[in-house]
Every structure is written in structure tokens, then in C-alpha cells.
Short mmCIF file of C-alpha atoms in Angstrom, two decimals:
data_model
loop_
_atom_site.label_atom_id
_atom_site.label_comp_id
_atom_site.label_asym_id
_atom_site.label_seq_id
_atom_site.Cartn_x
_atom_site.Cartn_y
_atom_site.Cartn_z
CA MET A 1 16.91 -2.09 -8.67
CA ASN A 2 17.44 0.02 -5.64
CA LEU A 3 14.17 2.64 -5.60
CA ARG A 4 17.17 5.36 -5.19
CA ASP A 5 18.97 4.37 -8.48
CA HIS A 6 15.33 4.73 -10.64
CA PRO A 7 15.73 7.25 -13.00
CA TYR A 8 13.08 9.38 -11.90
CA SER A 9 14.10 9.10 -8.25
CA ALA A 10 15.75 12.56 -8.62
CA PRO A 11 13.72 14.37 -10.82
CA GLY A 12 10.54 13.42 -8.81
CA ALA A 13 12.00 15.00 -6.08
CA ARG A 14 12.72 18.07 -7.27
CA ALA A 15 8.85 17.78 -8.66
CA ALA A 16 7.72 16.87 -5.33
CA GLN A 17 9.34 19.82 -3.85
CA ASP A 18 8.16 22.39 -6.29
CA LEU A 19 4.78 21.10 -6.42
CA LEU A 20 4.55 21.64 -2.55
CA ASP A 21 6.04 24.78 -2.65
CA GLY A 22 4.05 26.05 -5.65
CA ILE A 23 0.26 25.31 -4.43
CA ASP A 24 -1.20 27.10 -1.94
CA GLY A 25 -2.81 24.59 0.48
CA ALA A 26 -0.81 21.58 -0.63
CA ARG A 27 0.03 19.28 2.08
CA THR A 28 1.91 16.28 0.57
CA VAL A 29 3.00 15.46 -2.82
CA LEU A 30 4.14 12.07 -3.94
CA VAL A 31 5.70 10.43 -6.96
CA ALA A 32 5.61 6.63 -7.45
CA THR A 33 5.88 3.82 -9.39
CA ILE A 34 2.72 2.44 -11.37
CA ASP A 35 3.04 -0.86 -9.03
CA GLY A 36 2.74 1.19 -5.71
CA PHE A 37 6.61 2.18 -4.84
CA SER A 38 7.62 5.55 -3.35
CA LEU A 39 10.05 7.39 -5.44
CA ALA A 40 9.73 11.11 -3.73
CA VAL A 41 7.84 12.61 -1.18
CA ALA A 42 7.52 16.27 -0.04
CA GLN A 43 5.01 17.11 3.04
CA ARG A 44 4.33 19.51 5.18
CA GLN A 45 2.52 17.04 7.53
CA PRO A 46 3.47 13.70 8.26
CA LEU A 47 1.97 10.61 6.19
CA ASP A 48 3.45 7.31 5.51
CA ALA A 49 4.53 7.65 2.32
CA ASP A 50 4.65 4.11 1.29
CA ARG A 51 0.97 3.43 2.13
CA LEU A 52 0.37 6.56 -0.20
CA ALA A 53 2.18 5.02 -2.82
CA ALA A 54 0.09 2.15 -2.80
CA LEU A 55 -3.04 4.09 -2.97
CA ILE A 56 -2.51 6.71 -5.32
CA SER A 57 -0.91 3.88 -7.62
CA SER A 58 -4.01 1.72 -6.94
CA ILE A 59 -6.23 5.01 -7.93
CA GLY A 60 -4.39 5.38 -11.09
CA ALA A 61 -5.10 1.76 -11.92
CA LEU A 62 -8.89 2.16 -11.01
CA GLY A 63 -8.88 5.28 -13.42
CA ALA A 64 -7.29 3.42 -16.18
CA ALA A 65 -9.72 0.63 -16.18
CA ALA A 66 -12.26 2.63 -15.97
CA SER A 67 -11.07 4.82 -18.91
CA ARG A 68 -10.57 1.58 -20.72
CA GLU A 69 -13.47 0.11 -19.87
CA THR A 70 -15.76 3.43 -21.35
CA GLY A 71 -13.58 4.24 -24.33
CA ILE A 72 -12.51 7.22 -22.84
CA GLY A 73 -9.00 7.50 -23.86
CA THR A 74 -6.10 7.32 -21.26
CA PRO A 75 -6.56 9.01 -17.96
CA ARG A 76 -4.72 12.11 -16.86
CA CYS A 77 -6.09 13.51 -13.29
CA LEU A 78 -8.30 11.92 -11.17
CA VAL A 79 -9.66 13.57 -7.69
CA VAL A 80 -10.90 12.32 -4.48
CA GLU A 81 -13.00 15.16 -2.75
CA SER A 82 -13.31 15.01 0.86
CA THR A 83 -14.84 17.06 3.38
CA GLN A 84 -11.31 18.15 4.78
CA GLY A 85 -9.24 18.13 1.50
CA ARG A 86 -8.81 16.64 -1.94
CA LEU A 87 -6.11 14.14 -3.68
CA VAL A 88 -4.95 14.61 -7.26
CA VAL A 89 -3.83 12.19 -8.66
CA ARG A 90 -1.89 12.28 -12.15
CA CYS A 91 -0.91 9.59 -14.42
CA VAL A 92 2.43 10.27 -16.33
CA LYS A 93 3.32 8.41 -18.98
CA ALA A 94 7.60 9.50 -18.95
CA GLY A 95 9.74 7.46 -21.93
CA MET A 96 9.00 3.83 -20.70
CA HIS A 97 8.14 4.46 -17.30
CA GLU A 98 4.42 5.00 -16.04
CA LEU A 99 4.67 7.17 -12.97
CA VAL A 100 1.54 8.36 -10.98
CA VAL A 101 2.04 11.89 -8.98
CA GLY A 102 -0.11 12.48 -5.84
CA VAL A 103 -1.11 15.92 -4.57
CA LEU A 104 -2.95 16.26 -0.96
CA THR A 105 -4.42 19.50 -0.43
CA ASP A 106 -6.60 21.43 2.05
CA THR A 107 -10.24 22.34 1.08
CA GLN A 108 -8.77 25.93 0.27
CA ALA A 109 -6.64 24.70 -2.62
CA LEU A 110 -8.01 26.28 -6.16
CA LEU A 111 -8.35 22.53 -8.10
CA GLY A 112 -7.76 24.47 -11.48
CA MET A 113 -4.44 25.52 -10.06
CA VAL A 114 -3.41 22.21 -8.94
CA TRP A 115 -4.13 20.76 -12.19
CA ALA A 116 -1.89 23.29 -13.86
CA ALA A 117 1.14 22.55 -11.70
CA LEU A 118 0.76 19.03 -12.25
CA ALA A 119 0.76 19.51 -15.81
CA GLN A 120 3.83 21.27 -15.61
CA CYS A 121 5.21 19.06 -13.19
CA GLU A 122 4.84 16.18 -16.06
CA LYS A 123 6.49 18.18 -18.61
CA ALA A 124 8.98 18.49 -16.29
CA LEU A 125 9.11 14.86 -15.57
CA LEU A 126 9.30 14.17 -19.23
CA ARG A 127 12.25 16.34 -19.93
CA ALA A 128 14.09 14.52 -17.20
#
């Protein structure tokens, strides 16, 4: 299947743009398959979407492994906090498809607002 034909390519593009527009401090938003293929990206700064897709899917897999090993349930959000920003990854199961949504922010973005926006994004993807 061509990724442009993936059932979540168009909804992912809308969700990515909505997140970028709705989160103060967001730099890049990417929707990817669980196996690391970019479906949609919206960005204010140029980044290699394919590399970021591989990275956020790996972070999602690490969260799944940690959750499984510790018995804490299904992972939802994972955060990488660094000196110049954050990368927040949300794991989304939409029907038969597992997706990851990554939001790269500056340090001024409010983490609670990012989490809330990602929860709304997940609901939108589930309705798609």
C-alpha cells in the first residue's frame, strides 16, 4: 500500500495541522505508523519527517515494552524533556491501526495543554 492511500493519511494531516495551530510553542507535529512510516506532518521548522517518524515509533515501542514489563497497562504518552524543548509522543490505537503522534515543542509550551490537545487528536483520529 502507498502511504498516501493509508486510511489515516488524510485524517492524520488534518490532525497534525490542528495540533500545530492549537499548541503554543509547537514546532513540528507528525503522525506515523507504529512501524515508523510518516503519514502526515505539519511543521514550523524543517525536520526530516521520515527520521522523526522512525524515532517516535521507536519511543512508542520502548514505552510499550516498559509498560508490559512493569505491568502498568497500555502506554499513552511519553515525554522527552530536553534543554531546548520537548518531544511528546502519544500512542493511538485506531481500529485495526496503531499510530504514534509526536509533538515537538519549545520549552514554553505547557505540557498539560499538549497532553490535552493530543487526547483530542486521538478522539478525532478514532472518529475518522
